[in-house]
Amino acid sequence: MIRGVLVKTTLVDYPGKVAAAYFMSGCNLYCPYCYNVELVENTLPKEDSTSPKEVIAHLQKRKAVLGGITLSGGEPLIHKELSEFIAEIKKIGISVKLDTNGMLPEKLEQLFEKPETTPDFVALDVKTAPKRYKELARDRENDSNYTKNIQKTIAIVSRMAPENREFRTVLVPPLIDTKDIEAIAQLLPKDASWQFANFRAENCLNKEYNNISPYTETKINELILYAQSFIKGAELR
Ligand code: SF4
């Protein structure tokens, strides 16, 4: 059953739109730097969470103001009710942006099979070089095709029109350096919007990451310039 946290209005979660955002509980990765601990561990108190039915009611009420909703997580694609939920939202006339970690390419592909379940915009997190994805797993011994999954999802999202997609990378020092940027850049379309964000060493899932110093401004500029040497649309958000 989907539960999540609803942000009723946001100007920063859906490019170019006044939107709502719904952060769904549950995730199939365990990124050490993640600060959405309650969502990932499924420990969100019931009184702080909102059901899809309540989200639909909010969208109905505010449809004159809201142009879209961002469905984020956790990882929205783990929920089997997601396609039905998207169809219900689109029926109201609200656009859907999907944020995904790229670990369920088949589920994403299924959404594109029908116009009523097709997300209008997809933001894909690409967290490190594909071959390093095991470092983001809950169970590192279990070989779960992480590398193939992120590669497949990049290919699916790349097929969308450039204005309907973006790729995002958090500059976490142990996970992203020049060689990882180069490995990711080789897979992205040349016209990609590639949005970088700085790492915050706060409330991380892996407590050791709270002691990691974020990159300096000089290093960030250096990494973004390096990314731009492959993909012009790379920038710091
Ligand atoms: S940062 Fe990683 S663990 Fe946290 S919600 Fe996103 S994909 Fe899941």
PDB file of C-alpha atoms and ligand atoms in Angstrom:
ATOM      1  CA  MET A   1       0.000   0.000   0.000  1.00  0.00           C
ATOM      2  CA  ILE A   2       1.369   3.408  -0.952  1.00  0.00           C
ATOM      3  CA  ARG A   3       1.960   5.932   1.833  1.00  0.00           C
ATOM      4  CA  GLY A   4       4.031   9.059   1.538  1.00  0.00           C
ATOM      5  CA  VAL A   5       4.653  12.684   2.403  1.00  0.00           C
ATOM      6  CA  LEU A   6       2.738  15.297   0.426  1.00  0.00           C
ATOM      7  CA  VAL A   7       4.185  18.736  -0.228  1.00  0.00           C
ATOM      8  CA  LYS A   8       1.088  20.661  -1.251  1.00  0.00           C
ATOM      9  CA  THR A   9       2.807  23.297  -3.393  1.00  0.00           C
ATOM     10  CA  THR A  10       6.371  23.583  -4.642  1.00  0.00           C
ATOM     11  CA  LEU A  11       8.153  25.735  -7.197  1.00  0.00           C
ATOM     12  CA  VAL A  12      11.364  23.686  -7.280  1.00  0.00           C
ATOM     13  CA  ASP A  13      10.366  20.060  -7.921  1.00  0.00           C
ATOM     14  CA  TYR A  14       8.862  20.248 -11.438  1.00  0.00           C
ATOM     15  CA  PRO A  15      10.760  22.382 -14.024  1.00  0.00           C
ATOM     16  CA  GLY A  16       8.582  25.278 -15.189  1.00  0.00           C
ATOM     17  CA  LYS A  17       5.502  24.337 -13.173  1.00  0.00           C
ATOM     18  CA  VAL A  18       3.780  25.163  -9.916  1.00  0.00           C
ATOM     19  CA  ALA A  19       3.396  21.644  -8.605  1.00  0.00           C
ATOM     20  CA  ALA A  20       2.713  19.369  -5.695  1.00  0.00           C
ATOM     21  CA  ALA A  21       5.232  16.690  -4.711  1.00  0.00           C
ATOM     22  CA  TYR A  22       4.559  13.280  -3.187  1.00  0.00           C
ATOM     23  CA  PHE A  23       7.462  11.392  -1.600  1.00  0.00           C
ATOM     24  CA  MET A  24       6.547   7.707  -1.379  1.00  0.00           C
ATOM     25  CA  SER A  25       7.776   5.353   1.294  1.00  0.00           C
ATOM     26  CA  GLY A  26      10.036   2.402   0.428  1.00  0.00           C
ATOM     27  CA  CYS A  27      13.175   2.074  -1.672  1.00  0.00           C
ATOM     28  CA  ASN A  28      15.114  -0.687  -3.418  1.00  0.00           C
ATOM     29  CA  LEU A  29      18.494   1.017  -2.928  1.00  0.00           C
ATOM     30  CA  TYR A  30      20.364   1.977   0.235  1.00  0.00           C
ATOM     31  CA  CYS A  31      22.518   4.917  -0.799  1.00  0.00           C
ATOM     32  CA  PRO A  32      24.902   5.626   2.093  1.00  0.00           C
ATOM     33  CA  TYR A  33      24.425   9.405   1.779  1.00  0.00           C
ATOM     34  CA  CYS A  34      20.586   9.272   1.629  1.00  0.00           C
ATOM     35  CA  TYR A  35      18.886  11.571   4.143  1.00  0.00           C
ATOM     36  CA  ASN A  36      15.315  10.285   3.565  1.00  0.00           C
ATOM     37  CA  VAL A  37      15.801   7.739   6.334  1.00  0.00           C
ATOM     38  CA  GLU A  38      12.116   7.395   7.338  1.00  0.00           C
ATOM     39  CA  LEU A  39      11.077   6.836   3.711  1.00  0.00           C
ATOM     40  CA  VAL A  40      13.785   4.291   2.980  1.00  0.00           C
ATOM     41  CA  GLU A  41      13.319   2.371   6.221  1.00  0.00           C
ATOM     42  CA  ASN A  42       9.503   2.565   5.938  1.00  0.00           C
ATOM     43  CA  THR A  43       9.238   4.084   9.403  1.00  0.00           C
ATOM     44  CA  LEU A  44       7.156   7.127   8.493  1.00  0.00           C
ATOM     45  CA  PRO A  45       4.620   7.710  11.331  1.00  0.00           C
ATOM     46  CA  LYS A  46       1.059   7.173  10.053  1.00  0.00           C
ATOM     47  CA  GLU A  47      -0.039  10.596  11.327  1.00  0.00           C
ATOM     48  CA  ASP A  48       2.642  12.279   9.165  1.00  0.00           C
ATOM     49  CA  SER A  49       1.786  10.401   5.984  1.00  0.00           C
ATOM     50  CA  THR A  50      -0.746  10.868   3.206  1.00  0.00           C
ATOM     51  CA  SER A  51      -2.542   8.219   1.135  1.00  0.00           C
ATOM     52  CA  PRO A  52      -2.924   8.350  -2.679  1.00  0.00           C
ATOM     53  CA  LYS A  53      -6.657   8.994  -2.162  1.00  0.00           C
ATOM     54  CA  GLU A  54      -5.847  12.100  -0.112  1.00  0.00           C
ATOM     55  CA  VAL A  55      -3.354  13.206  -2.800  1.00  0.00           C
ATOM     56  CA  ILE A  56      -6.059  12.904  -5.482  1.00  0.00           C
ATOM     57  CA  ALA A  57      -8.464  14.938  -3.324  1.00  0.00           C
ATOM     58  CA  HIS A  58      -5.811  17.677  -2.948  1.00  0.00           C
ATOM     59  CA  LEU A  59      -5.175  17.753  -6.710  1.00  0.00           C
ATOM     60  CA  GLN A  60      -8.899  17.967  -7.455  1.00  0.00           C
ATOM     61  CA  LYS A  61      -9.232  20.889  -5.074  1.00  0.00           C
ATOM     62  CA  ARG A  62      -6.156  22.769  -6.327  1.00  0.00           C
ATOM     63  CA  LYS A  63      -6.232  21.892 -10.036  1.00  0.00           C
ATOM     64  CA  ALA A  64      -6.731  25.535 -11.063  1.00  0.00           C
ATOM     65  CA  VAL A  65      -3.342  26.406  -9.520  1.00  0.00           C
ATOM     66  CA  LEU A  66      -1.289  23.239  -9.903  1.00  0.00           C
ATOM     67  CA  GLY A  67       0.180  22.327 -13.285  1.00  0.00           C
ATOM     68  CA  GLY A  68       1.820  19.112 -12.158  1.00  0.00           C
ATOM     69  CA  ILE A  69       2.828  16.698  -9.456  1.00  0.00           C
ATOM     70  CA  THR A  70       6.225  15.138  -8.850  1.00  0.00           C
ATOM     71  CA  LEU A  71       6.065  11.511  -7.744  1.00  0.00           C
ATOM     72  CA  SER A  72       9.260  10.825  -5.850  1.00  0.00           C
ATOM     73  CA  GLY A  73      10.543   8.625  -3.068  1.00  0.00           C
ATOM     74  CA  GLY A  74      12.010   6.465  -1.920  1.00  0.00           C
ATOM     75  CA  GLU A  75      11.435   4.789  -5.271  1.00  0.00           C
ATOM     76  CA  PRO A  76       7.925   5.192  -6.759  1.00  0.00           C
ATOM     77  CA  LEU A  77       8.318   2.304  -9.242  1.00  0.00           C
ATOM     78  CA  ILE A  78       8.387  -0.338  -6.479  1.00  0.00           C
ATOM     79  CA  HIS A  79       4.631   0.191  -5.966  1.00  0.00           C
ATOM     80  CA  LYS A  80       2.393  -2.008  -8.092  1.00  0.00           C
ATOM     81  CA  GLU A  81      -0.430   0.558  -7.810  1.00  0.00           C
ATOM     82  CA  LEU A  82       1.714   3.299  -9.422  1.00  0.00           C
ATOM     83  CA  SER A  83       0.322   3.011 -12.977  1.00  0.00           C
ATOM     84  CA  GLU A  84      -3.265   3.236 -11.723  1.00  0.00           C
ATOM     85  CA  PHE A  85      -2.329   6.243  -9.561  1.00  0.00           C
ATOM     86  CA  ILE A  86      -0.688   8.044 -12.510  1.00  0.00           C
ATOM     87  CA  ALA A  87      -3.747   7.411 -14.693  1.00  0.00           C
ATOM     88  CA  GLU A  88      -6.022   8.849 -12.002  1.00  0.00           C
ATOM     89  CA  ILE A  89      -3.859  11.975 -11.703  1.00  0.00           C
ATOM     90  CA  LYS A  90      -3.683  12.530 -15.461  1.00  0.00           C
ATOM     91  CA  LYS A  91      -7.473  12.189 -15.704  1.00  0.00           C
ATOM     92  CA  ILE A  92      -7.718  15.358 -13.580  1.00  0.00           C
ATOM     93  CA  GLY A  93      -5.562  17.176 -16.161  1.00  0.00           C
ATOM     94  CA  ILE A  94      -2.450  17.349 -13.965  1.00  0.00           C
ATOM     95  CA  SER A  95       0.959  16.505 -15.507  1.00  0.00           C
ATOM     96  CA  VAL A  96       3.099  13.848 -13.841  1.00  0.00           C
ATOM     97  CA  LYS A  97       6.833  14.031 -13.252  1.00  0.00           C
ATOM     98  CA  LEU A  98       8.429  10.793 -12.082  1.00  0.00           C
ATOM     99  CA  ASP A  99      11.671  10.727 -10.089  1.00  0.00           C
ATOM    100  CA  THR A 100      13.402   7.354 -10.250  1.00  0.00           C
ATOM    101  CA  ASN A 101      16.672   5.718  -9.226  1.00  0.00           C
ATOM    102  CA  GLY A 102      16.717   3.631 -12.411  1.00  0.00           C
ATOM    103  CA  MET A 103      16.692   0.184 -10.806  1.00  0.00           C
ATOM    104  CA  LEU A 104      13.395  -0.971 -12.374  1.00  0.00           C
ATOM    105  CA  PRO A 105      13.676  -0.397 -16.150  1.00  0.00           C
ATOM    106  CA  GLU A 106      10.955  -2.946 -17.009  1.00  0.00           C
ATOM    107  CA  LYS A 107       8.463  -1.205 -14.697  1.00  0.00           C
ATOM    108  CA  LEU A 108       9.312   2.149 -16.276  1.00  0.00           C
ATOM    109  CA  GLU A 109       8.951   0.697 -19.767  1.00  0.00           C
ATOM    110  CA  GLN A 110       5.475  -0.627 -18.851  1.00  0.00           C
ATOM    111  CA  LEU A 111       4.331   2.896 -17.941  1.00  0.00           C
ATOM    112  CA  PHE A 112       5.179   4.026 -21.477  1.00  0.00           C
ATOM    113  CA  GLU A 113       2.937   1.348 -23.004  1.00  0.00           C
ATOM    114  CA  LYS A 114      -0.235   3.443 -22.533  1.00  0.00           C
ATOM    115  CA  PRO A 115      -0.627   7.227 -22.911  1.00  0.00           C
ATOM    116  CA  GLU A 116      -2.692   7.398 -19.714  1.00  0.00           C
ATOM    117  CA  THR A 117       0.170   5.990 -17.623  1.00  0.00           C
ATOM    118  CA  THR A 118       3.068   7.688 -19.430  1.00  0.00           C
ATOM    119  CA  PRO A 119       4.899  10.197 -17.214  1.00  0.00           C
ATOM    120  CA  ASP A 120       5.126  13.648 -18.817  1.00  0.00           C
ATOM    121  CA  PHE A 121       8.594  14.199 -17.381  1.00  0.00           C
ATOM    122  CA  VAL A 122      11.209  11.830 -15.936  1.00  0.00           C
ATOM    123  CA  ALA A 123      14.115  12.784 -13.664  1.00  0.00           C
ATOM    124  CA  LEU A 124      16.631   9.970 -13.398  1.00  0.00           C
ATOM    125  CA  ASP A 125      19.207   9.897 -10.611  1.00  0.00           C
ATOM    126  CA  VAL A 126      22.540   8.589 -11.867  1.00  0.00           C
ATOM    127  CA  LYS A 127      24.489   8.227  -8.671  1.00  0.00           C
ATOM    128  CA  THR A 128      27.862   6.924  -9.752  1.00  0.00           C
ATOM    129  CA  ALA A 129      29.508   4.968 -12.570  1.00  0.00           C
ATOM    130  CA  PRO A 130      27.230   1.995 -13.478  1.00  0.00           C
ATOM    131  CA  LYS A 131      29.844  -0.565 -12.476  1.00  0.00           C
ATOM    132  CA  ARG A 132      29.915   0.868  -8.928  1.00  0.00           C
ATOM    133  CA  TYR A 133      26.167   0.529  -8.242  1.00  0.00           C
ATOM    134  CA  LYS A 134      26.677  -2.386  -5.845  1.00  0.00           C
ATOM    135  CA  GLU A 135      28.043   0.189  -3.410  1.00  0.00           C
ATOM    136  CA  LEU A 136      24.467   1.536  -3.153  1.00  0.00           C
ATOM    137  CA  ALA A 137      22.847  -1.805  -2.411  1.00  0.00           C
ATOM    138  CA  ARG A 138      21.284  -2.890   0.863  1.00  0.00           C
ATOM    139  CA  ASP A 139      22.783  -6.349   0.387  1.00  0.00           C
ATOM    140  CA  ARG A 140      26.098  -5.998  -1.415  1.00  0.00           C
ATOM    141  CA  GLU A 141      26.565  -9.751  -1.746  1.00  0.00           C
ATOM    142  CA  ASN A 142      23.368 -10.172  -3.726  1.00  0.00           C
ATOM    143  CA  ASP A 143      24.052  -9.668  -7.446  1.00  0.00           C
ATOM    144  CA  SER A 144      20.951  -7.885  -8.618  1.00  0.00           C
ATOM    145  CA  ASN A 145      21.893  -6.512 -12.030  1.00  0.00           C
ATOM    146  CA  TYR A 146      22.335  -3.006 -10.684  1.00  0.00           C
ATOM    147  CA  THR A 147      24.759  -2.075 -13.474  1.00  0.00           C
ATOM    148  CA  LYS A 148      22.517  -3.367 -16.267  1.00  0.00           C
ATOM    149  CA  ASN A 149      19.438  -1.745 -14.729  1.00  0.00           C
ATOM    150  CA  ILE A 150      20.883   1.765 -14.616  1.00  0.00           C
ATOM    151  CA  GLN A 151      22.229   1.362 -18.162  1.00  0.00           C
ATOM    152  CA  LYS A 152      18.814   0.218 -19.441  1.00  0.00           C
ATOM    153  CA  THR A 153      16.986   3.022 -17.671  1.00  0.00           C
ATOM    154  CA  ILE A 154      19.353   5.663 -19.064  1.00  0.00           C
ATOM    155  CA  ALA A 155      18.566   4.298 -22.544  1.00  0.00           C
ATOM    156  CA  ILE A 156      14.784   4.437 -21.920  1.00  0.00           C
ATOM    157  CA  VAL A 157      14.842   7.988 -20.551  1.00  0.00           C
ATOM    158  CA  SER A 158      17.163   9.112 -23.360  1.00  0.00           C
ATOM    159  CA  ARG A 159      14.389   8.277 -25.868  1.00  0.00           C
ATOM    160  CA  MET A 160      12.153  10.979 -24.378  1.00  0.00           C
ATOM    161  CA  ALA A 161      12.146  14.503 -25.832  1.00  0.00           C
ATOM    162  CA  PRO A 162      14.970  16.577 -24.237  1.00  0.00           C
ATOM    163  CA  GLU A 163      12.515  19.009 -22.646  1.00  0.00           C
ATOM    164  CA  ASN A 164      10.773  16.117 -20.840  1.00  0.00           C
ATOM    165  CA  ARG A 165      13.750  14.547 -19.125  1.00  0.00           C
ATOM    166  CA  GLU A 166      16.695  15.268 -16.882  1.00  0.00           C
ATOM    167  CA  PHE A 167      19.567  13.356 -15.303  1.00  0.00           C
ATOM    168  CA  ARG A 168      20.729  14.181 -11.803  1.00  0.00           C
ATOM    169  CA  THR A 169      23.900  13.474  -9.855  1.00  0.00           C
ATOM    170  CA  VAL A 170      24.767  14.351  -6.252  1.00  0.00           C
ATOM    171  CA  LEU A 171      28.443  15.173  -5.835  1.00  0.00           C
ATOM    172  CA  VAL A 172      29.200  12.727  -3.005  1.00  0.00           C
ATOM    173  CA  PRO A 173      33.020  12.600  -2.681  1.00  0.00           C
ATOM    174  CA  PRO A 174      33.472   8.819  -2.311  1.00  0.00           C
ATOM    175  CA  LEU A 175      30.999   8.052  -5.107  1.00  0.00           C
ATOM    176  CA  ILE A 176      31.700  10.636  -7.796  1.00  0.00           C
ATOM    177  CA  ASP A 177      34.991  11.811  -9.217  1.00  0.00           C
ATOM    178  CA  THR A 178      36.236  12.529 -12.732  1.00  0.00           C
ATOM    179  CA  LYS A 179      36.391   8.887 -13.843  1.00  0.00           C
ATOM    180  CA  ASP A 180      32.792   8.285 -12.669  1.00  0.00           C
ATOM    181  CA  ILE A 181      31.613  11.448 -14.432  1.00  0.00           C
ATOM    182  CA  GLU A 182      33.269  10.249 -17.615  1.00  0.00           C
ATOM    183  CA  ALA A 183      31.640   6.788 -17.320  1.00  0.00           C
ATOM    184  CA  ILE A 184      28.179   8.350 -16.854  1.00  0.00           C
ATOM    185  CA  ALA A 185      28.712  10.915 -19.626  1.00  0.00           C
ATOM    186  CA  GLN A 186      29.452   8.124 -22.138  1.00  0.00           C
ATOM    187  CA  LEU A 187      25.875   6.857 -21.624  1.00  0.00           C
ATOM    188  CA  LEU A 188      23.917  10.123 -21.599  1.00  0.00           C
ATOM    189  CA  PRO A 189      22.485  11.718 -24.737  1.00  0.00           C
ATOM    190  CA  LYS A 190      24.545  14.700 -25.890  1.00  0.00           C
ATOM    191  CA  ASP A 191      21.527  17.015 -25.439  1.00  0.00           C
ATOM    192  CA  ALA A 192      20.939  15.922 -21.832  1.00  0.00           C
ATOM    193  CA  SER A 193      20.085  18.291 -19.036  1.00  0.00           C
ATOM    194  CA  TRP A 194      22.502  16.998 -16.353  1.00  0.00           C
ATOM    195  CA  GLN A 195      21.802  18.574 -12.992  1.00  0.00           C
ATOM    196  CA  PHE A 196      24.402  18.315 -10.251  1.00  0.00           C
ATOM    197  CA  ALA A 197      23.769  18.974  -6.562  1.00  0.00           C
ATOM    198  CA  ASN A 198      26.235  19.286  -3.730  1.00  0.00           C
ATOM    199  CA  PHE A 199      26.314  16.649  -0.979  1.00  0.00           C
ATOM    200  CA  ARG A 200      25.038  17.506   2.531  1.00  0.00           C
ATOM    201  CA  ALA A 201      26.703  15.572   5.330  1.00  0.00           C
ATOM    202  CA  GLU A 202      23.581  15.434   7.532  1.00  0.00           C
ATOM    203  CA  ASN A 203      21.312  12.590   8.697  1.00  0.00           C
ATOM    204  CA  CYS A 204      22.900  10.138   6.278  1.00  0.00           C
ATOM    205  CA  LEU A 205      21.694   6.508   6.242  1.00  0.00           C
ATOM    206  CA  ASN A 206      25.293   5.441   6.767  1.00  0.00           C
ATOM    207  CA  LYS A 207      26.371   7.492   9.796  1.00  0.00           C
ATOM    208  CA  GLU A 208      29.996   7.478   8.605  1.00  0.00           C
ATOM    209  CA  TYR A 209      28.915   9.729   5.746  1.00  0.00           C
ATOM    210  CA  ASN A 210      28.026  12.467   8.269  1.00  0.00           C
ATOM    211  CA  ASN A 211      31.801  12.888   8.737  1.00  0.00           C
ATOM    212  CA  ILE A 212      32.632  13.239   5.046  1.00  0.00           C
ATOM    213  CA  SER A 213      33.491  16.770   3.934  1.00  0.00           C
ATOM    214  CA  PRO A 214      31.584  17.917   0.841  1.00  0.00           C
ATOM    215  CA  TYR A 215      33.656  19.000  -2.156  1.00  0.00           C
ATOM    216  CA  THR A 216      35.014  22.553  -2.082  1.00  0.00           C
ATOM    217  CA  GLU A 217      33.617  25.157  -4.469  1.00  0.00           C
ATOM    218  CA  THR A 218      36.800  24.926  -6.559  1.00  0.00           C
ATOM    219  CA  LYS A 219      36.520  21.138  -6.878  1.00  0.00           C
ATOM    220  CA  ILE A 220      32.801  21.380  -7.729  1.00  0.00           C
ATOM    221  CA  ASN A 221      33.531  23.895 -10.503  1.00  0.00           C
ATOM    222  CA  GLU A 222      36.280  21.625 -11.795  1.00  0.00           C
ATOM    223  CA  LEU A 223      33.918  18.600 -11.883  1.00  0.00           C
ATOM    224  CA  ILE A 224      31.118  20.534 -13.593  1.00  0.00           C
ATOM    225  CA  LEU A 225      33.537  21.872 -16.212  1.00  0.00           C
ATOM    226  CA  TYR A 226      34.729  18.321 -16.790  1.00  0.00           C
ATOM    227  CA  ALA A 227      31.119  17.111 -17.184  1.00  0.00           C
ATOM    228  CA  GLN A 228      30.477  19.980 -19.632  1.00  0.00           C
ATOM    229  CA  SER A 229      33.367  18.794 -21.779  1.00  0.00           C
ATOM    230  CA  PHE A 230      31.099  15.790 -22.602  1.00  0.00           C
ATOM    231  CA  ILE A 231      27.581  17.165 -22.046  1.00  0.00           C
ATOM    232  CA  LYS A 232      26.964  20.872 -22.585  1.00  0.00           C
ATOM    233  CA  GLY A 233      23.832  20.887 -20.429  1.00  0.00           C
ATOM    234  CA  ALA A 234      25.705  19.905 -17.258  1.00  0.00           C
ATOM    235  CA  GLU A 235      25.227  22.428 -14.453  1.00  0.00           C
ATOM    236  CA  LEU A 236      25.113  22.864 -10.690  1.00  0.00           C
ATOM    237  CA  ARG A 237      21.536  23.203  -9.482  1.00  0.00           C
TER     238      ARG A 237
HETATM  239  S1  SF4 B   1      18.908   8.440  -2.196  1.00  0.00           S
HETATM  240 FE1  SF4 B   1      19.032   6.225  -2.640  1.00  0.00          FE
HETATM  241  S2  SF4 B   1      18.256   5.198  -0.793  1.00  0.00           S
HETATM  242 FE2  SF4 B   1      17.612   7.346  -0.702  1.00  0.00          FE
HETATM  243  S3  SF4 B   1      15.576   7.381  -1.574  1.00  0.00           S
HETATM  244 FE3  SF4 B   1      17.001   7.849  -3.240  1.00  0.00          FE
HETATM  245  S4  SF4 B   1      17.479   5.883  -4.189  1.00  0.00           S
HETATM  246 FE4  SF4 B   1      16.535   5.435  -2.199  1.00  0.00          FE
END
